[in-house]
Structures are given as C-alpha cells and as structure tokens.
PDB file of C-alpha atoms in Angstrom:
ATOM      1  CA  UNK A   1     -12.037  12.665   4.712  1.00 62.00           C
ATOM      2  CA  UNK A   2      -9.576  10.057   3.346  1.00 68.00           C
ATOM      3  CA  UNK A   3     -12.000   7.243   2.759  1.00 92.00           C
ATOM      4  CA  UNK A   4     -11.768   4.720   0.003  1.00 97.00           C
ATOM      5  CA  UNK A   5     -14.572   2.175  -0.054  1.00 97.00           C
ATOM      6  CA  UNK A   6     -14.522  -1.262  -1.566  1.00 98.00           C
ATOM      7  CA  UNK A   7     -17.209  -3.832  -2.210  1.00 97.00           C
ATOM      8  CA  UNK A   8     -17.695  -6.647  -1.528  1.00 98.00           C
ATOM      9  CA  UNK A   9     -15.652  -7.278   1.644  1.00 97.00           C
ATOM     10  CA  UNK A  10     -15.490 -10.989   0.885  1.00 97.00           C
ATOM     11  CA  UNK A  11     -16.026 -12.928  -2.342  1.00 97.00           C
ATOM     12  CA  UNK A  12     -15.953 -16.636  -2.976  1.00 96.00           C
ATOM     13  CA  UNK A  13     -16.025 -17.673  -6.665  1.00 95.00           C
ATOM     14  CA  UNK A  14     -15.561 -20.725  -8.769  1.00 92.00           C
ATOM     15  CA  UNK A  15     -12.984 -20.868 -11.591  1.00 91.00           C
ATOM     16  CA  UNK A  16     -15.736 -20.473 -14.194  1.00 90.00           C
ATOM     17  CA  UNK A  17     -17.496 -17.490 -12.638  1.00 91.00           C
ATOM     18  CA  UNK A  18     -17.408 -13.851 -13.631  1.00 95.00           C
ATOM     19  CA  UNK A  19     -17.421 -11.288 -10.827  1.00 96.00           C
ATOM     20  CA  UNK A  20     -16.436  -7.691 -10.291  1.00 98.00           C
ATOM     21  CA  UNK A  21     -14.740  -5.785  -7.494  1.00 98.00           C
ATOM     22  CA  UNK A  22     -15.704  -2.181  -6.981  1.00 98.00           C
ATOM     23  CA  UNK A  23     -13.825   0.785  -5.488  1.00 98.00           C
ATOM     24  CA  UNK A  24     -14.984   4.344  -4.896  1.00 98.00           C
ATOM     25  CA  UNK A  25     -13.423   7.530  -3.588  1.00 97.00           C
ATOM     26  CA  UNK A  26     -14.774  11.071  -3.224  1.00 91.00           C
ATOM     27  CA  UNK A  27     -11.538  12.897  -2.387  1.00 93.00           C
ATOM     28  CA  UNK A  28     -11.114  14.305  -5.887  1.00 92.00           C
ATOM     29  CA  UNK A  29      -8.115  12.067  -6.398  1.00 93.00           C
ATOM     30  CA  UNK A  30      -7.085  11.553 -10.040  1.00 92.00           C
ATOM     31  CA  UNK A  31      -4.992   8.398  -9.656  1.00 93.00           C
ATOM     32  CA  UNK A  32      -6.426   5.022  -8.596  1.00 95.00           C
ATOM     33  CA  UNK A  33      -4.712   1.674  -8.090  1.00 95.00           C
ATOM     34  CA  UNK A  34      -5.358  -1.989  -7.817  1.00 97.00           C
ATOM     35  CA  UNK A  35      -3.023  -4.092  -5.664  1.00 96.00           C
ATOM     36  CA  UNK A  36      -2.934  -7.817  -4.908  1.00 97.00           C
ATOM     37  CA  UNK A  37      -1.627  -8.960  -1.517  1.00 97.00           C
ATOM     38  CA  UNK A  38      -0.932 -12.494  -0.461  1.00 97.00           C
ATOM     39  CA  UNK A  39      -0.406 -13.452   3.193  1.00 94.00           C
ATOM     40  CA  UNK A  40       2.780 -12.134   4.762  1.00 92.00           C
ATOM     41  CA  UNK A  41       3.782 -10.341   1.535  1.00 95.00           C
ATOM     42  CA  UNK A  42       3.691  -6.625   0.682  1.00 95.00           C
ATOM     43  CA  UNK A  43       1.044  -5.265  -1.682  1.00 96.00           C
ATOM     44  CA  UNK A  44       1.841  -6.013  -5.311  1.00 94.00           C
ATOM     45  CA  UNK A  45       0.866  -3.384  -7.882  1.00 94.00           C
ATOM     46  CA  UNK A  46      -1.483  -4.560 -10.633  1.00 95.00           C
ATOM     47  CA  UNK A  47      -2.845  -1.462 -12.381  1.00 95.00           C
ATOM     48  CA  UNK A  48      -2.692   2.293 -12.191  1.00 93.00           C
ATOM     49  CA  UNK A  49      -5.238   4.704 -13.650  1.00 94.00           C
ATOM     50  CA  UNK A  50      -4.195   8.301 -13.960  1.00 91.00           C
ATOM     51  CA  UNK A  51      -6.886  10.815 -14.995  1.00 91.00           C
ATOM     52  CA  UNK A  52      -9.143   7.842 -15.938  1.00 93.00           C
ATOM     53  CA  UNK A  53      -6.554   6.382 -18.319  1.00 93.00           C
ATOM     54  CA  UNK A  54      -4.693   3.171 -17.713  1.00 92.00           C
ATOM     55  CA  UNK A  55      -1.120   4.220 -17.140  1.00 87.00           C
ATOM     56  CA  UNK A  56       0.487   1.103 -15.660  1.00 84.00           C
ATOM     57  CA  UNK A  57      -0.327  -2.594 -16.214  1.00 86.00           C
ATOM     58  CA  UNK A  58       2.217  -4.706 -14.359  1.00 85.00           C
ATOM     59  CA  UNK A  59       1.920  -7.637 -16.793  1.00 87.00           C
ATOM     60  CA  UNK A  60      -1.228  -8.858 -15.126  1.00 94.00           C
ATOM     61  CA  UNK A  61      -2.994 -11.909 -16.688  1.00 94.00           C
ATOM     62  CA  UNK A  62      -5.927 -10.998 -18.917  1.00 94.00           C
ATOM     63  CA  UNK A  63      -8.321 -12.811 -16.563  1.00 96.00           C
ATOM     64  CA  UNK A  64      -8.102  -9.564 -14.565  1.00 97.00           C
ATOM     65  CA  UNK A  65      -9.664  -6.619 -16.447  1.00 97.00           C
ATOM     66  CA  UNK A  66      -9.671  -3.110 -14.953  1.00 97.00           C
ATOM     67  CA  UNK A  67     -12.162  -0.381 -15.754  1.00 97.00           C
ATOM     68  CA  UNK A  68     -12.370   3.233 -14.641  1.00 96.00           C
ATOM     69  CA  UNK A  69     -15.865   4.533 -15.499  1.00 95.00           C
ATOM     70  CA  UNK A  70     -15.191   7.962 -14.009  1.00 93.00           C
ATOM     71  CA  UNK A  71     -12.758   9.725 -11.734  1.00 91.00           C
ATOM     72  CA  UNK A  72     -14.451   8.358  -8.569  1.00 96.00           C
ATOM     73  CA  UNK A  73     -14.920   4.720  -9.553  1.00 97.00           C
ATOM     74  CA  UNK A  74     -12.593   1.806 -10.310  1.00 98.00           C
ATOM     75  CA  UNK A  75     -13.672  -1.722 -11.111  1.00 98.00           C
ATOM     76  CA  UNK A  76     -11.793  -4.925 -11.422  1.00 98.00           C
ATOM     77  CA  UNK A  77     -13.530  -7.568 -13.548  1.00 98.00           C
ATOM     78  CA  UNK A  78     -12.611 -11.169 -12.781  1.00 97.00           C
ATOM     79  CA  UNK A  79     -13.079 -14.121 -15.135  1.00 95.00           C
ATOM     80  CA  UNK A  80     -11.780 -17.675 -15.175  1.00 94.00           C
ATOM     81  CA  UNK A  81      -9.564 -17.153 -12.125  1.00 95.00           C
ATOM     82  CA  UNK A  82      -7.284 -19.760 -10.636  1.00 96.00           C
ATOM     83  CA  UNK A  83      -7.014 -20.885  -6.979  1.00 96.00           C
ATOM     84  CA  UNK A  84      -3.680 -19.093  -6.767  1.00 96.00           C
ATOM     85  CA  UNK A  85      -5.465 -15.776  -7.431  1.00 97.00           C
ATOM     86  CA  UNK A  86      -6.951 -16.050  -3.939  1.00 97.00           C
ATOM     87  CA  UNK A  87      -5.689 -12.963  -2.069  1.00 97.00           C
ATOM     88  CA  UNK A  88      -6.652  -9.650  -0.568  1.00 98.00           C
ATOM     89  CA  UNK A  89      -7.364  -7.129  -3.373  1.00 98.00           C
ATOM     90  CA  UNK A  90      -6.702  -3.548  -2.388  1.00 98.00           C
ATOM     91  CA  UNK A  91      -7.755  -0.366  -4.046  1.00 98.00           C
ATOM     92  CA  UNK A  92      -5.959   2.870  -3.377  1.00 96.00           C
ATOM     93  CA  UNK A  93      -6.201   6.470  -4.565  1.00 95.00           C
ATOM     94  CA  UNK A  94      -3.914   9.477  -4.556  1.00 92.00           C
ATOM     95  CA  UNK A  95      -3.980  13.017  -5.896  1.00 88.00           C
ATOM     96  CA  UNK A  96      -1.845  11.892  -8.751  1.00 78.00           C
ATOM     97  CA  UNK A  97       0.572  14.729  -9.481  1.00 70.00           C
ATOM     98  CA  UNK A  98       1.375  16.060  -6.072  1.00 71.00           C
ATOM     99  CA  UNK A  99       4.568  15.512  -4.096  1.00 71.00           C
ATOM    100  CA  UNK A 100       4.265  13.593  -1.880  1.00 78.00           C
ATOM    101  CA  UNK A 101       1.841  11.389  -3.850  1.00 83.00           C
ATOM    102  CA  UNK A 102       0.197   9.875  -0.779  1.00 90.00           C
ATOM    103  CA  UNK A 103      -1.824   6.763  -1.441  1.00 93.00           C
ATOM    104  CA  UNK A 104      -4.834   5.957   0.697  1.00 95.00           C
ATOM    105  CA  UNK A 105      -6.046   2.363   0.777  1.00 97.00           C
ATOM    106  CA  UNK A 106      -9.543   0.950   0.947  1.00 97.00           C
ATOM    107  CA  UNK A 107     -10.324  -1.957   3.319  1.00 97.00           C
ATOM    108  CA  UNK A 108      -9.843  -4.511   0.627  1.00 98.00           C
ATOM    109  CA  UNK A 109     -11.826  -7.459  -0.781  1.00 98.00           C
ATOM    110  CA  UNK A 110     -10.808 -10.914   0.428  1.00 98.00           C
ATOM    111  CA  UNK A 111     -11.168 -13.146  -2.649  1.00 98.00           C
ATOM    112  CA  UNK A 112     -11.243 -16.908  -2.456  1.00 97.00           C
ATOM    113  CA  UNK A 113     -11.216 -18.926  -5.730  1.00 96.00           C
ATOM    114  CA  UNK A 114     -12.382 -22.544  -5.405  1.00 94.00           C
TER     115      UNK A 114
ATOM    116  CA  UNK B   1      15.875  -2.635 -10.393  1.00 69.00           C
ATOM    117  CA  UNK B   2      14.430  -0.287  -7.808  1.00 75.00           C
ATOM    118  CA  UNK B   3      14.381  -1.956  -4.378  1.00 90.00           C
ATOM    119  CA  UNK B   4      13.232  -1.134  -0.907  1.00 95.00           C
ATOM    120  CA  UNK B   5      14.712  -3.236   1.874  1.00 96.00           C
ATOM    121  CA  UNK B   6      13.405  -3.806   5.369  1.00 96.00           C
ATOM    122  CA  UNK B   7      14.313  -6.291   8.130  1.00 90.00           C
ATOM    123  CA  UNK B   8      11.366  -8.633   8.285  1.00 87.00           C
ATOM    124  CA  UNK B   9      11.705  -9.083  12.045  1.00 87.00           C
ATOM    125  CA  UNK B  10       9.978  -9.884  14.214  1.00 94.00           C
ATOM    126  CA  UNK B  11      11.109  -6.902  16.252  1.00 97.00           C
ATOM    127  CA  UNK B  12      10.074  -7.422  19.862  1.00 97.00           C
ATOM    128  CA  UNK B  13      10.028  -4.551  22.330  1.00 97.00           C
ATOM    129  CA  UNK B  14       8.479  -4.207  25.800  1.00 98.00           C
ATOM    130  CA  UNK B  15       5.598  -1.843  26.414  1.00 98.00           C
ATOM    131  CA  UNK B  16       6.802   1.749  26.892  1.00 98.00           C
ATOM    132  CA  UNK B  17      10.037   1.262  24.972  1.00 98.00           C
ATOM    133  CA  UNK B  18      11.103   2.916  21.741  1.00 98.00           C
ATOM    134  CA  UNK B  19      10.704   0.791  18.588  1.00 98.00           C
ATOM    135  CA  UNK B  20      13.030   1.600  15.738  1.00 97.00           C
ATOM    136  CA  UNK B  21      12.151   0.440  12.212  1.00 98.00           C
ATOM    137  CA  UNK B  22      14.571   0.874   9.363  1.00 97.00           C
ATOM    138  CA  UNK B  23      14.328   0.932   5.581  1.00 97.00           C
ATOM    139  CA  UNK B  24      16.850   1.441   2.753  1.00 97.00           C
ATOM    140  CA  UNK B  25      16.163   2.201  -0.870  1.00 96.00           C
ATOM    141  CA  UNK B  26      18.158   1.838  -4.029  1.00 93.00           C
ATOM    142  CA  UNK B  27      16.959   4.697  -6.242  1.00 90.00           C
ATOM    143  CA  UNK B  28      18.907   7.772  -5.202  1.00 90.00           C
ATOM    144  CA  UNK B  29      16.415  10.009  -6.970  1.00 86.00           C
ATOM    145  CA  UNK B  30      13.469   8.866  -4.918  1.00 89.00           C
ATOM    146  CA  UNK B  31      11.282  11.712  -3.897  1.00 86.00           C
ATOM    147  CA  UNK B  32       8.767  10.700  -1.229  1.00 91.00           C
ATOM    148  CA  UNK B  33       8.759   8.106   1.540  1.00 95.00           C
ATOM    149  CA  UNK B  34       5.866   6.615   3.392  1.00 97.00           C
ATOM    150  CA  UNK B  35       5.260   4.396   6.426  1.00 98.00           C
ATOM    151  CA  UNK B  36       2.138   2.263   6.529  1.00 98.00           C
ATOM    152  CA  UNK B  37       0.911   0.153   9.402  1.00 98.00           C
ATOM    153  CA  UNK B  38      -1.006  -3.087   8.582  1.00 98.00           C
ATOM    154  CA  UNK B  39      -2.778  -5.214  11.084  1.00 97.00           C
ATOM    155  CA  UNK B  40      -3.254  -8.848  10.213  1.00 95.00           C
ATOM    156  CA  UNK B  41      -6.073  -9.248   7.724  1.00 93.00           C
ATOM    157  CA  UNK B  42      -6.561  -5.525   7.346  1.00 95.00           C
ATOM    158  CA  UNK B  43      -5.489  -2.980   4.716  1.00 97.00           C
ATOM    159  CA  UNK B  44      -2.446  -0.716   5.023  1.00 97.00           C
ATOM    160  CA  UNK B  45      -3.017   2.517   6.985  1.00 97.00           C
ATOM    161  CA  UNK B  46      -0.862   5.538   6.381  1.00 96.00           C
ATOM    162  CA  UNK B  47       1.140   6.644   9.445  1.00 96.00           C
ATOM    163  CA  UNK B  48       3.455   9.238   8.056  1.00 95.00           C
ATOM    164  CA  UNK B  49       5.152  10.521   4.953  1.00 95.00           C
ATOM    165  CA  UNK B  50       8.423  12.449   4.658  1.00 95.00           C
ATOM    166  CA  UNK B  51      10.181  14.011   1.718  1.00 90.00           C
ATOM    167  CA  UNK B  52      12.821  16.345   3.206  1.00 91.00           C
ATOM    168  CA  UNK B  53      16.001  15.313   4.985  1.00 94.00           C
ATOM    169  CA  UNK B  54      15.715  15.268   8.726  1.00 95.00           C
ATOM    170  CA  UNK B  55      13.072  14.395  11.233  1.00 96.00           C
ATOM    171  CA  UNK B  56       9.285  14.685  11.161  1.00 97.00           C
ATOM    172  CA  UNK B  57       7.302  14.090  14.304  1.00 97.00           C
ATOM    173  CA  UNK B  58       3.621  13.232  14.659  1.00 96.00           C
ATOM    174  CA  UNK B  59       2.611  12.288  18.204  1.00 97.00           C
ATOM    175  CA  UNK B  60       4.485   9.192  19.267  1.00 98.00           C
ATOM    176  CA  UNK B  61       5.856   8.681  15.757  1.00 98.00           C
ATOM    177  CA  UNK B  62       8.986  10.206  14.272  1.00 98.00           C
ATOM    178  CA  UNK B  63      10.099   9.614  10.696  1.00 98.00           C
ATOM    179  CA  UNK B  64      13.757  10.250   9.801  1.00 98.00           C
ATOM    180  CA  UNK B  65      15.125  10.635   6.313  1.00 97.00           C
ATOM    181  CA  UNK B  66      18.764  10.638   5.182  1.00 96.00           C
ATOM    182  CA  UNK B  67      18.903  10.853   1.405  1.00 94.00           C
ATOM    183  CA  UNK B  68      22.703  10.735   1.280  1.00 95.00           C
ATOM    184  CA  UNK B  69      22.611   7.370   2.969  1.00 95.00           C
ATOM    185  CA  UNK B  70      19.354   6.336   1.202  1.00 96.00           C
ATOM    186  CA  UNK B  71      17.904   5.468   4.552  1.00 96.00           C
ATOM    187  CA  UNK B  72      14.507   6.123   6.168  1.00 97.00           C
ATOM    188  CA  UNK B  73      13.403   5.089   9.632  1.00 97.00           C
ATOM    189  CA  UNK B  74      10.384   5.183  11.883  1.00 98.00           C
ATOM    190  CA  UNK B  75      10.600   5.585  15.622  1.00 98.00           C
ATOM    191  CA  UNK B  76       7.693   4.718  17.851  1.00 98.00           C
ATOM    192  CA  UNK B  77       7.990   6.149  21.339  1.00 98.00           C
ATOM    193  CA  UNK B  78       6.127   4.683  24.360  1.00 98.00           C
ATOM    194  CA  UNK B  79       5.271   1.591  22.365  1.00 98.00           C
ATOM    195  CA  UNK B  80       1.878   0.051  23.133  1.00 98.00           C
ATOM    196  CA  UNK B  81       0.593  -3.538  22.515  1.00 97.00           C
ATOM    197  CA  UNK B  82      -1.804  -1.912  20.003  1.00 97.00           C
ATOM    198  CA  UNK B  83       1.251  -0.917  17.927  1.00 98.00           C
ATOM    199  CA  UNK B  84       1.883  -4.645  17.235  1.00 98.00           C
ATOM    200  CA  UNK B  85       1.521  -4.908  13.460  1.00 97.00           C
ATOM    201  CA  UNK B  86       3.496  -5.064  10.231  1.00 97.00           C
ATOM    202  CA  UNK B  87       5.061  -1.731   9.180  1.00 98.00           C
ATOM    203  CA  UNK B  88       5.531  -1.225   5.463  1.00 98.00           C
ATOM    204  CA  UNK B  89       8.011   1.268   4.051  1.00 98.00           C
ATOM    205  CA  UNK B  90       7.059   2.596   0.675  1.00 96.00           C
ATOM    206  CA  UNK B  91       9.079   4.775  -1.733  1.00 94.00           C
ATOM    207  CA  UNK B  92       8.066   6.875  -4.754  1.00 88.00           C
ATOM    208  CA  UNK B  93      11.147   6.435  -6.989  1.00 79.00           C
ATOM    209  CA  UNK B  94      12.231   8.641  -9.853  1.00 71.00           C
ATOM    210  CA  UNK B  95      10.384   8.085 -13.133  1.00 62.00           C
ATOM    211  CA  UNK B  96       7.857   5.827 -11.440  1.00 58.00           C
ATOM    212  CA  UNK B  97       5.017   8.201 -12.027  1.00 67.00           C
ATOM    213  CA  UNK B  98       2.632   7.692  -9.175  1.00 72.00           C
ATOM    214  CA  UNK B  99       3.636   4.164  -8.334  1.00 83.00           C
ATOM    215  CA  UNK B 100       5.056   3.231  -4.932  1.00 89.00           C
ATOM    216  CA  UNK B 101       7.642   0.491  -4.298  1.00 91.00           C
ATOM    217  CA  UNK B 102       6.941  -1.333  -1.065  1.00 95.00           C
ATOM    218  CA  UNK B 103       9.382  -3.076   1.177  1.00 96.00           C
ATOM    219  CA  UNK B 104       8.521  -6.518   2.505  1.00 96.00           C
ATOM    220  CA  UNK B 105       7.547  -5.070   5.902  1.00 97.00           C
ATOM    221  CA  UNK B 106       8.791  -5.360   9.456  1.00 97.00           C
ATOM    222  CA  UNK B 107       6.630  -7.188  12.010  1.00 97.00           C
ATOM    223  CA  UNK B 108       6.593  -5.409  15.382  1.00 97.00           C
ATOM    224  CA  UNK B 109       5.518  -7.125  18.559  1.00 97.00           C
ATOM    225  CA  UNK B 110       5.041  -5.017  21.730  1.00 97.00           C
ATOM    226  CA  UNK B 111       4.636  -7.092  24.908  1.00 96.00           C
ATOM    227  CA  UNK B 112       2.845  -5.847  27.952  1.00 92.00           C
TER     228      UNK B 112
END
C-alpha cells in the first residue's frame, strides 16, 4: 500500500482566516514533505520532516507553519494568507534513508485564498 | 545550483507510437532518478525509478540512465491517449538529503 491521504480536498479561505491542511501515511515512512504547486509549474518544496524533526525549510513565509505530531501525521497551518498563495498543496512521504528515496504523493489540497 | 532540465513540449505522438521523454541534470553525484506522471489537476504519480546505468523496463515503460552523460530518459511504447499527461523528471542530488529536484515537466499528447 503506497497511500498518502490529505484533507481537505478543497479549501477556500479569506486572508484573515486560520486553517490547517492534514496529511497521513501508514507506510512506516520516516520522511514527510510539503510541496506547493502552481498551474503548469513543477512541485516546489516547502518543508521536509525527517524522523519527526524539521530538516528543510525552503525560506517559506511564516504564514505557513508546519507541524509533525507523530511519524504518520503532517499538518500545515495557514494564517493570514495572500491570494498568490492559492495553489495545489501536496504532501509526500518516503522511507527517508533508503536509496532510492522514492517519494509518494497524496492527492493534494486545492487551496483558494480570496 | 543543482538543475534538472526537460523540454517542456508539447510532445505529440500518434497512438501506438513510441514516446521518448528526456531529462538532463547538473549534479554529477546524483544518486536516484524518478519519473512521475501528472494528469491535469491531479497529484504526481510515480511511474518508475532508476539508479543504475542502463535500462529498466516495466510494462510499456523503459527508463534509461547514462550517468556519464548526466542524462535520463523515459520511453513509452504503444502510446495510448490515456498516456497524455505531464511527465516530471526528478533527481535526488548529492548532499540533498531526502529532497528531490524536479524538472519543469514535459507535456505529452497522444492522438487517436
């Protein structure tokens, strides 16, 4: 089973709202990722958690706040977003230390900021 | 700066033909190479990975890796209209930990 689940599938929020995106995997993977993808662009890495510790933060604005409560869950807390933050937000997971370090993606959350 | 280059396309092939998708990468120490397929509005779906020089076949798909030339390709035999999608090449470079570097993707259109 290579399933990564994400909720919600769609989210519309105002610039003053606070919301959270959730991601879950039960493959025993120890690395989890958040990506942002705009239309006709490749996924853009935001954060990497390795063994539940934040290992990469690609200079993402503080209005995006990641959290890894345990090895199966990954959250992305959103606050005071801008319309340009509207995008498909993808979660992925991988074993973490293996070669190849194959990443499996969830279905994504389509975020619209009004 | 580590880069992964792909021709954005669109690459148009008739049904039943072989589609050839190419990717080059800049970090000579890169270890693993991945091909993902992404339908419009959907998330990337892993097709294949390769980490040794040569060919790797899985059904209608063949991945080819040439580390000396820093080149990886994906061949799709007997192309079907359902193969029409964007194909993303991704590379795990040296010293990148677990992160992947994605190319911009090649759009493939298979006409019936």
